[in-house]
Amino acid sequence: MADRSLEGMALPLEVRARLAELELELSEGDITQKGYEKKRSKLIGAYLPQPPRVDQALPQERRAPVTPSSASRYHRRRSSGSRDERYRSDVHTEAVQAALAKHKERKMAVPMPSKRRSLVVQTSMDAYTPPDTSSGSEDEGSVQGDSQGTPTSSQGSINMEHWISQAIHGSTTSTTSSSSTQSGGSGAAHRLADVMAQTHIENHSAPPDVTTYTSEHSIQVERPQGSTTSRTAPKYGNAELMETGDGVPVSSRVSAKIQQLVNTLKRPKRPPLREFFVDDFEELLEVQQPDPNQPKPEGAQMLATRGEQLGVVTNWPPSLEAALQRWGTISPKAPCLTTMDTNGKPLYILTYGKLWTRSMKVAYNILHKLGTKQEPMVRPGDRVALVFPNNDPAAFMVAFYGCLLAEVVPVPIEVPLTRKDAGSQQIGFLLGSCGVTVALTSDACHKGLPKSPTGEIPQFKGWPKLLWFVTESKHLSKPPRDWFPHIKDANNDTAYIEYKTCKDGSVLGVTVTRIALLTHCQALTQACGYTEAETIVNVLDFKKDVGLWHGILTSVMNMMHVISIPYSLMKVNPLSWIQKVCQYKAKVACVKSRDMHWALVAHRDQRDVNLSSLRMLIVADGANPWSISSCDAFLNVFQSKGLRQEVICPCASSPEALTVAIRRPTDDSNQPPGRGVLSMHGLTYGVIRVDSEEKLSVLTVQDVGLVMPGAIMCSVKPDGIPQLCRTDEIGELCVCAVATGTSYYGLSGMTKNTFEVFPMTSSGAPISEYPFIRTGLLGFVGPGGLVFVVGKMDGLMVVSGRRHNADDIVATALAVEPMKFVYRGRIAVFSVTVLHDERIVIVAEQRPDSTEEDSFQWMSRVLQAIDSIHQVGVYCLALVPANTLPKTPLGGIHLSETKQLFLEGSLHPCNVLMCPHTCVTNLPKPRQKQPEIGPASVMVGNLVSGKRIAQASGRDLGQIEDNDQARKVRTEFLFLSEVLQWRAQTTPDHLLYTLLNCRGTIANSLTCVQLHKRAEKIAVMLMERGHLQDGDHVALVYPPGIDLIAAFYGCLYAGCVPITVRPPHPQNIATTLPTVKMIVEVSRSACLMTTQLICKLLRSREAAAAVDVRTWPLILDTDDLPKKRPAQIYKPSNPDTLAYLDFSVSTTGMLAGVKMSHAATSAFCRSIKLQCELYPSREVAICLDPYCGLGFVLWCLCSVYSGHQSILIPPSELETNPALWLLAVSQYKVRDTFCSYSVMELCTKGLGSQTESLKARGLDLSRVRTCVVVAEERPRIALTQSFSKLFKDLGLHPRAVSTSFGCRVNLAICLQPHRLWTLVEQVGDFSLHHTNAYSPPYLLPF
């Protein structure tokens, strides 16, 4: 072609430069396509060789255009840093570029345009799937002769020029499409785009290599004789409706040149404003690198698994309506369906004769009694809604078969209870998209629907206007004797539409054809071994899924008797279904694992239970891997009642693929069911690794049987190209069969992505000429063709590149004593997106009798369990009052509505535990100033892009101090040890610490010089008795008091690194001493300093029973200190050296240590001094545990740095005297006090009835300016409000009570945030832009 010849030609540099300028002018719209081609032809006309004669015979306007590939390459080099990509908005352009890039690797003679990504219109290409390459391109210009055969490699290697020529000249009926000025192509290139765009696959990867596809890879699918047509690959080409370069359909009659001009003028010359401020989140956030040690699949590529051949039985009916007619006329008195009341007694028996006559009556009235004869409301093929309660299967069955006989498409939905039901609006959208105008219902249901004051049924939110039609016989007209429904063989007409709720809450309608309906019933009959007159007990919802397929459809095909157990009866008597199995000697029962579980809970050694008649117990939710526990427990209890192991038959199903697999009933009791113990860590990476049951982080899964008869199954990668998985890899199960759904009604794009999938081998060749259907189930095919399911796509949460299933998280949470805290096991798990990654949120309903403290302990254990088993952090765990979460019609939690309430901040939890620090590890990088963009542009850009998080800062630490002493501390002393020495010299008698006992009297006190001298003696002890060197770690195991402070500064004087450790409780050594030992070992302490009493405790018999006391490091008793002073006090050489270690145990039970340098410690103390306005004449009361975090800093460090007096009140003393803290605050006239939640709770509970007596004793809290609660990992709003209200009469101002806010690595972000925790009152999206809306008014100055 011209471009190929141009590449080999030596064009002068000035000609190449001029060509590049022309290309740039064309891309910016400065010239038209015609002007570009005219100028370009003048430039290169002299250098072009003589074109072939065959091209000269072609009309000029139909000749393929010449594209300057060399100029394009030059232009790409020149504009690589510009934003020309924003103009490429045509999705077909990307598809062509991806497809042609693949062909370029094969050295095909065709010009290669550069791949550009559109920034203005980012159109999703997920809906595109690879075409059926076995039939070639089904466009009218296809050059492949045999569209049904399998192409050989020679057929696949098509000459590209010949293909383009055929695309232009292949059909006289096709018209020339307008060319795109963006790519400079003509109608030929665009016809190529229409064909090749369909090879675009997810993640913009290369298309399948059809040249390597041979017949050896082909899998032929057997089709039953009743199927007249096979589902073939989608036809993508369209010669009569073309698209412009911008993806806008245009008529073929529009001149291509006019369309080029319109496109050129329509393109803006300047980029939109927001394009100046597009930020990739990779540049903003810390991108986590994949774990190099993560397990990877190592097995060979799997092979598609074929189910047994679907047998042909001579007496099988040609359609389901024909089966109903047969049984209704031959055996009219045979029982079809028996319904039960809430007492477990038979309410109504529907025979096959009644079902046949009443269904005909419904069919006649639908077609002839709605509307007029000239304009009937319902015609064959129309959709009608079926609205029936769960306790009336007989009325539903009559209406359903009435619709089939009338050739009307039923859409079964749930009964709306109120106008604002959860998910009601999405159901209405489905009805509207299906064009539903009539709703069939029962008389009782119609009377129970909500009504307006005028007695009319109101229009539900989002629903179309409906005509409610009651299907009871007394309301219907009898059909004439000469009227008879037209019963024909099953065909590809739609039989019914089953609704499906997606992960995001949207409701889709899955269409099932009549041939699929019949074939599915035949496959179930063969797999389950159904025979005539069998009795089946159905506990499931009969309107959808397994309950519909077995209890309504397959049962009629085989003239079976169904015993329907309503959900209302199951709530009253969970054993009712077992009783009916015994009463009717049922052969089959359809249940869920929850029904088996509640039957076990209600079981009380009933002697009359005999389950020997059961040959098949179908577990409908066998796809849930956690159903195995219910199956095993049920078998253990009822095996002595006649239940056999081989009777339990789990199955897997989905609305799209119907029944995916089911375990067959066998007569061999010696053949155990398949099960595997898999590593949960490997599953998070999509890899199968067998583990041992002794480990905690394992998942035991059971098989769900074999593939359905007449079906083919494979597993493909969940993301990207539908490529076959390896044998040790988890993938999404895909099924190819007739007995499946065919589409999402009215949603062609989503249908193509789900129902028209072509799995490929690693070489890129499709494995079958027929499309597969995604089941939405994650699993694998094990040995012997057994299917295993480990989760669902809807429950998949990808956190930091690892996959977690919501069902697994729910199972772990419910395993932590659910009966005590979770109301009826109602718990929801979902993920929210924060900083471009998914974060796990758990919401549960709290039992009414659970206290706040008990619930918090449960939440803490849940976090620990999830962290240890799944190795993932939980973003938020919220408990809400019982019966407050939105419900589904069957009583479960409506997941999407719950998530929406969380995001909106309308959840109103009673207990919240936020742990963002355990899961948000990709915090944004610091904001960087852009030098080339002005401040106004930066502000507008941030508002438009919305990716930069808001930030706030405190006062500058470099501001001028109030007095010379404070300035001297800041400028001359970099270390706390120097500050203490300076205070001992300048103000030796100034009181720093006062320790109170339980009686409120002074137990001990320290002045500046006393603390200095005592620290010197401890330093001498460390150096002489401990023989410690600079940098050695020393564990300080002291009760709250003066000794702890002196030991800390003694370590600083000796150059050692102190670690404060809470001492073991004398009455609970067995559980508290191991924590002490763990901190000492993890911190690598060379010495342990403590009091003489605790020293004896560490070596006691009780301690020896808990830990190995022989492994303690050197223990020094500081009750007997040496007399002399050290020769020299240690001074660190660098402010960045380690000052102390801050160890604490997190809510998840993880021990974490934070290194604090001397510079950070001094800056922290100074920021608290500025924030709280601390100076030597101030007095601060502190009632905190002084072992970690802000409590340690306030207890040990701040007084030395700021010089104020700290009144120390050990929290343990309040157990003896709850009023000690408040009496001390009142007695010393303290303005500022710090406490913990436990102290506040002790005062609230212990002094609630003593306020009058305290007032009489002179307790006055009116001088308190700030009472700061050092917060834990949860807010306790109710406690702070109760405390403020209780002591309001004693002068405490409500605004004086506030809460500090910090984290492990930043101990106090703010100390007076009056509004911060209002964020938690309306829990929502806790991303940082919401935090800014409730930013604390007092930030620490850093």
JSON list of C-alpha atoms in Angstrom, two decimals, residues 179-246:
[
{"chain": "A", "resi": 179, "resn": "SER", "atom": "CA", "xyz": [-14.53, 8.36, 7.56]},
{"chain": "A", "resi": 180, "resn": "SER", "atom": "CA", "xyz": [-13.07, 9.62, 10.79]},
{"chain": "A", "resi": 181, "resn": "THR", "atom": "CA", "xyz": [-10.98, 12.74, 10.59]},
{"chain": "A", "resi": 182, "resn": "GLN", "atom": "CA", "xyz": [-9.31, 11.75, 13.83]},
{"chain": "A", "resi": 183, "resn": "SER", "atom": "CA", "xyz": [-7.56, 8.77, 12.33]},
{"chain": "A", "resi": 184, "resn": "GLY", "atom": "CA", "xyz": [-7.44, 9.99, 8.78]},
{"chain": "A", "resi": 185, "resn": "GLY", "atom": "CA", "xyz": [-9.09, 6.80, 7.52]},
{"chain": "A", "resi": 186, "resn": "SER", "atom": "CA", "xyz": [-11.78, 6.31, 4.91]},
{"chain": "A", "resi": 187, "resn": "GLY", "atom": "CA", "xyz": [-14.86, 4.11, 4.73]},
{"chain": "A", "resi": 188, "resn": "ALA", "atom": "CA", "xyz": [-12.65, 1.05, 4.30]},
{"chain": "A", "resi": 189, "resn": "ALA", "atom": "CA", "xyz": [-10.81, 1.68, 7.54]},
{"chain": "A", "resi": 190, "resn": "HIS", "atom": "CA", "xyz": [-14.09, 2.30, 9.33]},
{"chain": "A", "resi": 191, "resn": "ARG", "atom": "CA", "xyz": [-15.62, -0.89, 7.98]},
{"chain": "A", "resi": 192, "resn": "LEU", "atom": "CA", "xyz": [-12.56, -2.57, 9.37]},
{"chain": "A", "resi": 193, "resn": "ALA", "atom": "CA", "xyz": [-13.23, -0.84, 12.67]},
{"chain": "A", "resi": 194, "resn": "ASP", "atom": "CA", "xyz": [-16.78, -2.19, 12.81]},
{"chain": "A", "resi": 195, "resn": "VAL", "atom": "CA", "xyz": [-15.47, -5.71, 12.29]},
{"chain": "A", "resi": 196, "resn": "MET", "atom": "CA", "xyz": [-12.34, -5.55, 14.37]},
{"chain": "A", "resi": 197, "resn": "ALA", "atom": "CA", "xyz": [-13.78, -3.58, 17.29]},
{"chain": "A", "resi": 198, "resn": "GLN", "atom": "CA", "xyz": [-15.42, -6.73, 18.54]},
{"chain": "A", "resi": 199, "resn": "THR", "atom": "CA", "xyz": [-12.07, -8.38, 19.14]},
{"chain": "A", "resi": 200, "resn": "HIS", "atom": "CA", "xyz": [-11.42, -5.82, 21.82]},
{"chain": "A", "resi": 201, "resn": "ILE", "atom": "CA", "xyz": [-11.34, -7.58, 25.13]},
{"chain": "A", "resi": 202, "resn": "GLU", "atom": "CA", "xyz": [-11.10, -6.41, 28.69]},
{"chain": "A", "resi": 203, "resn": "ASN", "atom": "CA", "xyz": [-8.04, -4.53, 29.90]},
{"chain": "A", "resi": 204, "resn": "HIS", "atom": "CA", "xyz": [-7.34, -3.56, 26.26]},
{"chain": "A", "resi": 205, "resn": "SER", "atom": "CA", "xyz": [-5.34, -6.72, 25.65]},
{"chain": "A", "resi": 206, "resn": "ALA", "atom": "CA", "xyz": [-4.48, -8.19, 22.31]},
{"chain": "A", "resi": 207, "resn": "PRO", "atom": "CA", "xyz": [-7.22, -10.08, 20.43]},
{"chain": "A", "resi": 208, "resn": "PRO", "atom": "CA", "xyz": [-7.33, -13.85, 20.11]},
{"chain": "A", "resi": 209, "resn": "ASP", "atom": "CA", "xyz": [-4.92, -15.40, 17.67]},
{"chain": "A", "resi": 210, "resn": "VAL", "atom": "CA", "xyz": [-7.36, -17.00, 15.27]},
{"chain": "A", "resi": 211, "resn": "THR", "atom": "CA", "xyz": [-4.58, -18.17, 13.01]},
{"chain": "A", "resi": 212, "resn": "THR", "atom": "CA", "xyz": [-3.53, -20.81, 15.54]},
{"chain": "A", "resi": 213, "resn": "TYR", "atom": "CA", "xyz": [-7.04, -22.12, 16.09]},
{"chain": "A", "resi": 214, "resn": "THR", "atom": "CA", "xyz": [-7.59, -25.58, 14.73]},
{"chain": "A", "resi": 215, "resn": "SER", "atom": "CA", "xyz": [-10.39, -28.05, 14.92]},
{"chain": "A", "resi": 216, "resn": "GLU", "atom": "CA", "xyz": [-8.57, -29.93, 17.67]},
{"chain": "A", "resi": 217, "resn": "HIS", "atom": "CA", "xyz": [-9.61, -27.22, 20.16]},
{"chain": "A", "resi": 218, "resn": "SER", "atom": "CA", "xyz": [-13.24, -27.27, 19.15]},
{"chain": "A", "resi": 219, "resn": "ILE", "atom": "CA", "xyz": [-15.90, -28.58, 21.50]},
{"chain": "A", "resi": 220, "resn": "GLN", "atom": "CA", "xyz": [-19.20, -29.46, 19.96]},
{"chain": "A", "resi": 221, "resn": "VAL", "atom": "CA", "xyz": [-22.26, -29.10, 22.14]},
{"chain": "A", "resi": 222, "resn": "GLU", "atom": "CA", "xyz": [-25.01, -31.64, 21.73]},
{"chain": "A", "resi": 223, "resn": "ARG", "atom": "CA", "xyz": [-28.34, -30.02, 21.16]},
{"chain": "A", "resi": 224, "resn": "PRO", "atom": "CA", "xyz": [-31.65, -31.81, 21.71]},
{"chain": "A", "resi": 225, "resn": "GLN", "atom": "CA", "xyz": [-33.90, -32.47, 18.77]},
{"chain": "A", "resi": 226, "resn": "GLY", "atom": "CA", "xyz": [-36.43, -29.99, 20.08]},
{"chain": "A", "resi": 227, "resn": "SER", "atom": "CA", "xyz": [-34.01, -27.11, 19.55]},
{"chain": "A", "resi": 228, "resn": "THR", "atom": "CA", "xyz": [-34.52, -25.70, 16.13]},
{"chain": "A", "resi": 229, "resn": "THR", "atom": "CA", "xyz": [-31.75, -23.09, 16.22]},
{"chain": "A", "resi": 230, "resn": "SER", "atom": "CA", "xyz": [-28.44, -22.90, 18.00]},
{"chain": "A", "resi": 231, "resn": "ARG", "atom": "CA", "xyz": [-27.16, -19.85, 19.79]},
{"chain": "A", "resi": 232, "resn": "THR", "atom": "CA", "xyz": [-24.36, -18.58, 17.60]},
{"chain": "A", "resi": 233, "resn": "ALA", "atom": "CA", "xyz": [-21.81, -15.90, 18.03]},
{"chain": "A", "resi": 234, "resn": "PRO", "atom": "CA", "xyz": [-23.19, -12.37, 18.00]},
{"chain": "A", "resi": 235, "resn": "LYS", "atom": "CA", "xyz": [-23.32, -10.51, 14.74]},
{"chain": "A", "resi": 236, "resn": "TYR", "atom": "CA", "xyz": [-21.34, -7.32, 15.17]},
{"chain": "A", "resi": 237, "resn": "GLY", "atom": "CA", "xyz": [-21.16, -5.79, 11.72]},
{"chain": "A", "resi": 238, "resn": "ASN", "atom": "CA", "xyz": [-23.82, -3.37, 10.53]},
{"chain": "A", "resi": 239, "resn": "ALA", "atom": "CA", "xyz": [-23.59, -2.10, 7.01]},
{"chain": "A", "resi": 240, "resn": "GLU", "atom": "CA", "xyz": [-26.71, 0.03, 7.07]},
{"chain": "A", "resi": 241, "resn": "LEU", "atom": "CA", "xyz": [-26.12, 2.08, 10.21]},
{"chain": "A", "resi": 242, "resn": "MET", "atom": "CA", "xyz": [-22.62, 3.42, 10.43]},
{"chain": "A", "resi": 243, "resn": "GLU", "atom": "CA", "xyz": [-20.92, 5.47, 13.12]},
{"chain": "A", "resi": 244, "resn": "THR", "atom": "CA", "xyz": [-18.93, 8.62, 12.83]},
{"chain": "A", "resi": 245, "resn": "GLY", "atom": "CA", "xyz": [-15.57, 9.12, 14.43]},
{"chain": "A", "resi": 246, "resn": "ASP", "atom": "CA", "xyz": [-17.32, 10.27, 17.58]}
]
